[in-house]
PDB file of C-alpha atoms in Angstrom:
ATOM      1  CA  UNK F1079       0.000   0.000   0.000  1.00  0.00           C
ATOM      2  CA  UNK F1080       1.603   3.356  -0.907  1.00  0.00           C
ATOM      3  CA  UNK F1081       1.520   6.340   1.781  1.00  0.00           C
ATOM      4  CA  UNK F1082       0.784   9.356   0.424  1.00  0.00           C
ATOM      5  CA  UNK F1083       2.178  11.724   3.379  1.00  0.00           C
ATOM      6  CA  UNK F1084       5.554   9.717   2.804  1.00  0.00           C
ATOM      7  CA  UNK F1085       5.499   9.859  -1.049  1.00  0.00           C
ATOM      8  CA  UNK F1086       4.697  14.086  -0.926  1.00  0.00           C
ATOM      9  CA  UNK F1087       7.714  14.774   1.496  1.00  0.00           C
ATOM     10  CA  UNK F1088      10.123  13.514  -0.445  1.00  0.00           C
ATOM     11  CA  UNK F1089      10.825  16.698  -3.107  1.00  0.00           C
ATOM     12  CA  UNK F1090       9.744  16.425  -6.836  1.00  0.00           C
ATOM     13  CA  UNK F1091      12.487  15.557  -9.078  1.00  0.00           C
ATOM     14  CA  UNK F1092      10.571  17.515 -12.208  1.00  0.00           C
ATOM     15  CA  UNK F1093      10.772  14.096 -14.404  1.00  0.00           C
ATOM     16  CA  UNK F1094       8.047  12.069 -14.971  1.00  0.00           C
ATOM     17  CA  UNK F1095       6.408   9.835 -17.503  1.00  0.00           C
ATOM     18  CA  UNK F1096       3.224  10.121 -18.566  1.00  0.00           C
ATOM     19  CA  UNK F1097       0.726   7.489 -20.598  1.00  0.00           C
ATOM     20  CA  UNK F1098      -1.602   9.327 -22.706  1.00  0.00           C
ATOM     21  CA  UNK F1099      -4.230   8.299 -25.841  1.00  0.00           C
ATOM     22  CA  UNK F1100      -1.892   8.543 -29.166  1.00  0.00           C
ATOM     23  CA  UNK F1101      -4.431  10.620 -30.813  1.00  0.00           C
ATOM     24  CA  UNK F1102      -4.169  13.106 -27.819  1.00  0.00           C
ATOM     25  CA  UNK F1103       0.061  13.198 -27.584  1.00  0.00           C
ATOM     26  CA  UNK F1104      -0.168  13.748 -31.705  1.00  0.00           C
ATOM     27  CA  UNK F1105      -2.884  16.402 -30.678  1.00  0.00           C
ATOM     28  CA  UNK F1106      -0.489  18.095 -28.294  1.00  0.00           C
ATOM     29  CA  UNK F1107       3.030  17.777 -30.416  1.00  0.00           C
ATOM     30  CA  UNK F1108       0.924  20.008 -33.248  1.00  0.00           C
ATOM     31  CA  UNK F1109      -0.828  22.699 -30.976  1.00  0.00           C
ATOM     32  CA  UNK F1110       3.379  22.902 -29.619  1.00  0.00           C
ATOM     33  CA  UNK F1111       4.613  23.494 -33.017  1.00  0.00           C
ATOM     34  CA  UNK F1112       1.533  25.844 -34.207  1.00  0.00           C
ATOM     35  CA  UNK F1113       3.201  27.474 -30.578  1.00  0.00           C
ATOM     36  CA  UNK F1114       6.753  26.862 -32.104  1.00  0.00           C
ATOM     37  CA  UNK F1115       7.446  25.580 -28.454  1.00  0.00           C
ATOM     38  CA  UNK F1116       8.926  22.193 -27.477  1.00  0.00           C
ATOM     39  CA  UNK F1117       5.911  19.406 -26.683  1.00  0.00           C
ATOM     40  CA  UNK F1118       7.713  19.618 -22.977  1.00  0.00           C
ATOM     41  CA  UNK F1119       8.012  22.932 -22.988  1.00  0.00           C
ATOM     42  CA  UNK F1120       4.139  23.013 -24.162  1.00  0.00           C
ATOM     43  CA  UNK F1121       2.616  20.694 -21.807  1.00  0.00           C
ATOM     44  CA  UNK F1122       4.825  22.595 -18.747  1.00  0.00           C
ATOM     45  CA  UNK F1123       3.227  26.118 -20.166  1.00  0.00           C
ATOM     46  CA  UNK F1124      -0.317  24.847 -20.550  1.00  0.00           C
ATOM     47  CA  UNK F1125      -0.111  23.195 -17.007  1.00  0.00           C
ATOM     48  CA  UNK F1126       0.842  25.850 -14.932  1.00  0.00           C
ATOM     49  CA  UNK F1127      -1.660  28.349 -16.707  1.00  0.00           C
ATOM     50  CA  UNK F1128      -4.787  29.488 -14.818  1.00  0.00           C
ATOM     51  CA  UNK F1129      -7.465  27.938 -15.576  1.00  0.00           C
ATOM     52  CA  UNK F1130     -11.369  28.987 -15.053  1.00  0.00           C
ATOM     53  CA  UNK F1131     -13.476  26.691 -13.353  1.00  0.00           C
ATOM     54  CA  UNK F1132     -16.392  25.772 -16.568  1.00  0.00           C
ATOM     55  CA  UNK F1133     -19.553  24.575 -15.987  1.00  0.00           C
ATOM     56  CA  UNK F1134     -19.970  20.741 -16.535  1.00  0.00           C
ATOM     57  CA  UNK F1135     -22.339  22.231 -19.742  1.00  0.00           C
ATOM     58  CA  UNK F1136     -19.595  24.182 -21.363  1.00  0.00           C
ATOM     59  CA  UNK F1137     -17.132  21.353 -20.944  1.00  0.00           C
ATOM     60  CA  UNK F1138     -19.925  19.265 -22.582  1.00  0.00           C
ATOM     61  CA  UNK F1139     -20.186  21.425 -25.557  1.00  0.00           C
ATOM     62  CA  UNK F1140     -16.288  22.126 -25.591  1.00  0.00           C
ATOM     63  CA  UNK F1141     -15.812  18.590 -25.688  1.00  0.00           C
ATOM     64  CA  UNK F1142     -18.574  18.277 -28.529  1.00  0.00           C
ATOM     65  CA  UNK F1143     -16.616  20.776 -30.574  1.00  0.00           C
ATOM     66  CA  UNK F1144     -13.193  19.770 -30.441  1.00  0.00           C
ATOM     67  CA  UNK F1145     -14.391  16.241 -31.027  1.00  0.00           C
ATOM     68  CA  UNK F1146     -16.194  16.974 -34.456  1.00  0.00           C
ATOM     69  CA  UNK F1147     -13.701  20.080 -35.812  1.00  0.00           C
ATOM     70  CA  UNK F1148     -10.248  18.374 -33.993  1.00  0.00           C
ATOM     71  CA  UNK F1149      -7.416  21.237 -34.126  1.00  0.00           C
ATOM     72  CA  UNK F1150      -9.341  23.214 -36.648  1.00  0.00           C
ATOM     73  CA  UNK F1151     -10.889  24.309 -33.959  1.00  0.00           C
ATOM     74  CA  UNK F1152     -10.437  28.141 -33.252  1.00  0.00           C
ATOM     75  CA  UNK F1153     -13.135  29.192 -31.132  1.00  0.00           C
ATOM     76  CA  UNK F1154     -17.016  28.314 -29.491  1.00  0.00           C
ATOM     77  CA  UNK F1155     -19.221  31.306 -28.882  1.00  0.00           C
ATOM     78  CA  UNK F1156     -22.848  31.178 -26.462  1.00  0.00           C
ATOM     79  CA  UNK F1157     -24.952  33.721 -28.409  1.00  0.00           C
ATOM     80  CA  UNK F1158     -28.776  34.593 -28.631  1.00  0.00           C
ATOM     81  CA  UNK F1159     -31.464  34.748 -26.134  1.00  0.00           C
ATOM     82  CA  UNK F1160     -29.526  32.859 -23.587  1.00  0.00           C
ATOM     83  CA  UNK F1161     -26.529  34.689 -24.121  1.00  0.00           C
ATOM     84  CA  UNK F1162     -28.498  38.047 -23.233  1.00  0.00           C
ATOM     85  CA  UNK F1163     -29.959  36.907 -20.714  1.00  0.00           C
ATOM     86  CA  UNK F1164     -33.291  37.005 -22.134  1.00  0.00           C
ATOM     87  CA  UNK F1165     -34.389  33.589 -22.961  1.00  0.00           C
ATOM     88  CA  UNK F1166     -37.971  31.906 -22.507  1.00  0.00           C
ATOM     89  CA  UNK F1167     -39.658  28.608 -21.854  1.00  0.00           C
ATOM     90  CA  UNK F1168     -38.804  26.603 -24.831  1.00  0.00           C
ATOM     91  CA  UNK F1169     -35.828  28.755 -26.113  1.00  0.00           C
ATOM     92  CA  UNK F1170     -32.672  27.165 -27.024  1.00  0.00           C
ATOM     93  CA  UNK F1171     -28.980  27.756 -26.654  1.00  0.00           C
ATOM     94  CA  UNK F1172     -27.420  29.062 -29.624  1.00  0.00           C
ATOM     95  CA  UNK F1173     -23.624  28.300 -30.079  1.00  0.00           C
ATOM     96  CA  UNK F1174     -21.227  29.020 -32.472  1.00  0.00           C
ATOM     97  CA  UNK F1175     -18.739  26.438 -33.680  1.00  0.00           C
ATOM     98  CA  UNK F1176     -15.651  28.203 -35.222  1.00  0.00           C
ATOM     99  CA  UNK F1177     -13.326  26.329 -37.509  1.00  0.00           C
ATOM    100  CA  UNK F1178     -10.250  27.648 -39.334  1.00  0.00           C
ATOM    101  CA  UNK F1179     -10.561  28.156 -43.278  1.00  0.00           C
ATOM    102  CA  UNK F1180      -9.384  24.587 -44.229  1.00  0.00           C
ATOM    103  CA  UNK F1181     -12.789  23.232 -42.943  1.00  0.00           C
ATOM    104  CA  UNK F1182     -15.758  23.235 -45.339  1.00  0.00           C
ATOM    105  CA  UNK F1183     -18.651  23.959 -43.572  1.00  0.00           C
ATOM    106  CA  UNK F1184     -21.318  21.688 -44.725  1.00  0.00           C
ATOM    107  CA  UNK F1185     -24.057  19.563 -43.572  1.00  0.00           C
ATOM    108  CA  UNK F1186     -22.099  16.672 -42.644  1.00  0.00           C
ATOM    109  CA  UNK F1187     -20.526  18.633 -39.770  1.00  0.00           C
ATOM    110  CA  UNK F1188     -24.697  19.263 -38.437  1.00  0.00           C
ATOM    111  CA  UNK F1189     -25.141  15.646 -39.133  1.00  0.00           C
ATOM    112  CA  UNK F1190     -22.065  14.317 -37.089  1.00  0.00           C
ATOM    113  CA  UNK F1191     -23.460  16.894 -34.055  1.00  0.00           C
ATOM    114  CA  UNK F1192     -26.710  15.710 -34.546  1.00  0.00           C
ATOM    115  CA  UNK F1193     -25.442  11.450 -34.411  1.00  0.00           C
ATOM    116  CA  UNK F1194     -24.503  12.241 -30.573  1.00  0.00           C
ATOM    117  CA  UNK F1195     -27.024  12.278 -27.871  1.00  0.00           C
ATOM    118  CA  UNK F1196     -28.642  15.416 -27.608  1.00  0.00           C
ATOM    119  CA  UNK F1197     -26.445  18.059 -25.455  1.00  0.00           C
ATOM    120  CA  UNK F1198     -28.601  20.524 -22.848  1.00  0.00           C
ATOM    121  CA  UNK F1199     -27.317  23.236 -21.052  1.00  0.00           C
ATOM    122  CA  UNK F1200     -29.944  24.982 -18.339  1.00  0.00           C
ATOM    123  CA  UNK F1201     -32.239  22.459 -19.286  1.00  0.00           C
ATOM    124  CA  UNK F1202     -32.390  24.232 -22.813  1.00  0.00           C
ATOM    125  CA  UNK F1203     -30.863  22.212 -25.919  1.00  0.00           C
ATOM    126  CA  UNK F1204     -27.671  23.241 -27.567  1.00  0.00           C
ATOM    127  CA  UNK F1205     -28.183  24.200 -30.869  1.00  0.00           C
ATOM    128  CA  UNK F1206     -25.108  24.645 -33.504  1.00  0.00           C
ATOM    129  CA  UNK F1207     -23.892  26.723 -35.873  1.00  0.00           C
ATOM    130  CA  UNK F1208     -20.424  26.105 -37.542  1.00  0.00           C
ATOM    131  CA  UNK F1209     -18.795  28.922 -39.638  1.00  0.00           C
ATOM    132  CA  UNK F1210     -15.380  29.713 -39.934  1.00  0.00           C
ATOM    133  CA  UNK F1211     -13.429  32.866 -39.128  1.00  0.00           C
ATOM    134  CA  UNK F1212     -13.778  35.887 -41.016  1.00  0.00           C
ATOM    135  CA  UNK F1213     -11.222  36.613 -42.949  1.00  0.00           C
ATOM    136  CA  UNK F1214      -9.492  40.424 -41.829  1.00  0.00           C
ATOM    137  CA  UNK F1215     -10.943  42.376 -44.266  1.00  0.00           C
ATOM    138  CA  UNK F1216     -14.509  40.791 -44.689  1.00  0.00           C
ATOM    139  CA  UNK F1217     -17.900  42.717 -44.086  1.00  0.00           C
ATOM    140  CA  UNK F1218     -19.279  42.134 -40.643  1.00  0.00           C
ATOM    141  CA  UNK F1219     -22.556  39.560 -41.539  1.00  0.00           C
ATOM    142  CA  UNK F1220     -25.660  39.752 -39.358  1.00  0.00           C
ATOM    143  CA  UNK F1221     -24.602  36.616 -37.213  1.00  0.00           C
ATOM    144  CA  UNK F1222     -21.481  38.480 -36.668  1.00  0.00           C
ATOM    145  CA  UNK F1223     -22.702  41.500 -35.437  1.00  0.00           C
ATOM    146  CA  UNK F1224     -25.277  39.677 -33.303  1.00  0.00           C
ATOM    147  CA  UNK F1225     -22.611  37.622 -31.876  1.00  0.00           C
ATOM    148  CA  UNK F1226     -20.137  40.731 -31.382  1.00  0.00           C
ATOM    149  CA  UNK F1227     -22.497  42.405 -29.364  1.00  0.00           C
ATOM    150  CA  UNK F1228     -24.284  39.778 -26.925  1.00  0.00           C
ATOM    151  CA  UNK F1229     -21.586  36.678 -27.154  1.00  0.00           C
ATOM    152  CA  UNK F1230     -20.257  34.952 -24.736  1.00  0.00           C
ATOM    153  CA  UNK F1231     -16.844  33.637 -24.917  1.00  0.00           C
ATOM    154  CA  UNK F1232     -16.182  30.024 -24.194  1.00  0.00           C
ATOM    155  CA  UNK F1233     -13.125  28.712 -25.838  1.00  0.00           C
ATOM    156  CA  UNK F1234     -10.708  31.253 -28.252  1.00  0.00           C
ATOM    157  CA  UNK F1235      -7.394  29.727 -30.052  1.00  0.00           C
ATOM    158  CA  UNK F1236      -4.984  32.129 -29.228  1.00  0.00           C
ATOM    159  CA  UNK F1237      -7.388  34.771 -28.830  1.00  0.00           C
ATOM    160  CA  UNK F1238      -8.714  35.152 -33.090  1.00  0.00           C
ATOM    161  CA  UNK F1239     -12.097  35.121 -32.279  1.00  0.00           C
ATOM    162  CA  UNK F1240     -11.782  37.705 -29.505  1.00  0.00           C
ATOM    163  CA  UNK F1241     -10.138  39.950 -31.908  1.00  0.00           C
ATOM    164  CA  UNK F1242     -12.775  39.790 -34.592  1.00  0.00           C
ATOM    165  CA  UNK F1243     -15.635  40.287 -32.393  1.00  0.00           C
ATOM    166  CA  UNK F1244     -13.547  43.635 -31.141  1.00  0.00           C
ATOM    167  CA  UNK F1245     -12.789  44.824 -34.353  1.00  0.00           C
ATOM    168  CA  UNK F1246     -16.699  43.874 -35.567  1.00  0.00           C
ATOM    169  CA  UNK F1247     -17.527  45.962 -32.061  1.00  0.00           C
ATOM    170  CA  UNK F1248     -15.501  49.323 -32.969  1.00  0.00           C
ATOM    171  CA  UNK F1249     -17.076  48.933 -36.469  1.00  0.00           C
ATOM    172  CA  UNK F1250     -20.474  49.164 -34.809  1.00  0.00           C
ATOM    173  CA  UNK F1251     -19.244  52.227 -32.238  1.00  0.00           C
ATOM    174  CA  UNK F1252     -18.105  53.954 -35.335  1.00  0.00           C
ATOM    175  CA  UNK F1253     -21.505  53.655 -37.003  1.00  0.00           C
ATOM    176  CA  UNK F1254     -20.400  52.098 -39.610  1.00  0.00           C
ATOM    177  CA  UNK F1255     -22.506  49.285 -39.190  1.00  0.00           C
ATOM    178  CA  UNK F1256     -25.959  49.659 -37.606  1.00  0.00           C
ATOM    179  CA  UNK F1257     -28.888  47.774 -36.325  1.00  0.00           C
ATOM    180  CA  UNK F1258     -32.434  47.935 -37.662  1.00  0.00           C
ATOM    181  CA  UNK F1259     -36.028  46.422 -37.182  1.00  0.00           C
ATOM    182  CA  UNK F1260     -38.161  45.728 -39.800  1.00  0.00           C
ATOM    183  CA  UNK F1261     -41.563  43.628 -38.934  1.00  0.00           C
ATOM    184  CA  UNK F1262     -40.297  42.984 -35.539  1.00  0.00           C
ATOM    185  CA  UNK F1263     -37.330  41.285 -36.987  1.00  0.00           C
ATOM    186  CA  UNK F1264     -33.776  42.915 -36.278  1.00  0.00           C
ATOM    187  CA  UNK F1265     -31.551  43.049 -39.072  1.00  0.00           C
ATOM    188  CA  UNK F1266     -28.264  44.932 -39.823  1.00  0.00           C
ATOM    189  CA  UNK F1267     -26.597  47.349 -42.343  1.00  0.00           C
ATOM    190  CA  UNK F1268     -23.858  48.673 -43.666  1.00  0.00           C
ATOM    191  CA  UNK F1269     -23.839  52.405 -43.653  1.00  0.00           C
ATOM    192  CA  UNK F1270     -22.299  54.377 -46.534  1.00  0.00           C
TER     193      UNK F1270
END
């Protein structure tokens, strides 16, 4: 039987050996060279980082993500009703799934989503939406705006989607892109 109280006094030597899912370490060795760090150097770094404490439901729909878009992955926004804060019986929780520019966004990506057991978060369901990044200098589209205003961050790859939804936010401050209602149905412009 192994003490524990004897095993923590002795110090840490700073070598060990860890056993991890192949898929995982090959997961690892590219996010360290997209880093241009050393996969020891990588694992030390994202180890001793602070880390937020995530609601089981985020980690769900984290873990959802990265397992359908792999390291494409760049970024999951909450966004809608929910996000604001101003959601009803019935409503559900819109999330945005955002992959880098090598991933097509097409049905299949709905369909593999879809093939898991339903995902619920506040007892509302999770519902998708997969896009990729805008590139720089692209026009802010209506999801985009909606998203730069009431998102909610949940996971950013070295902070791209952050970036966009501050440069879509200025855009907006400026004026040069503005929200409307037509019908009872908001909608946005670009001014002139």
């Amino acid at each position: 039987m192994c003490n524990d109280t004897t095993r923590d006094a002795r110090p840490a030597s700073g070598r060990f050996v860890l056993r991890i899912d192949p898929k995982l370490h090959a997961s690892l060795r590219r996010s360290a060279r997209a880093e241009k760090m050393s996969l020891n150097r990588y694992c030390a770094h994202t180890l001793a980082a602070p880390r937020a404490v995530l609601d089981p439901a985020a980690v769900a729909v984290l873990g959802r993500a990265a397992s359908i878009l792999g390291d494409a992955l760049l970024g999951v926004v909450a966004f809608g009703s929910w996000a604001r804060g101003e959601s009803v019986a019935g409503s559900d929780l819109d999330i945005l799934l955002i992959a880098g520019n090598r991933i097509a966004i097409t049905r299949d990506l709905y369909r593999r989503w879809d093939a898991l057991p339903p995902l619920k978060w506040d007892g509302r369901r999770v519902e998708p939406h997969f896009c990729n990044l805008p590139p720089p200098g692209a026009e802010v589209s209506g999801l985009w705006a909606e998203v730069s205003i009431d998102g909610a961050v949940l996971f950013d790859l070295r902070l791209a989607v952050s970036r966009r939804l501050a440069r879509n936010r200025r855009r907006i401050l400026e004026g040069r892109i503005s929200a409307r209602v037509a019908h009872g149905q908001p909608y946005w412009v670009r001014e002139p």
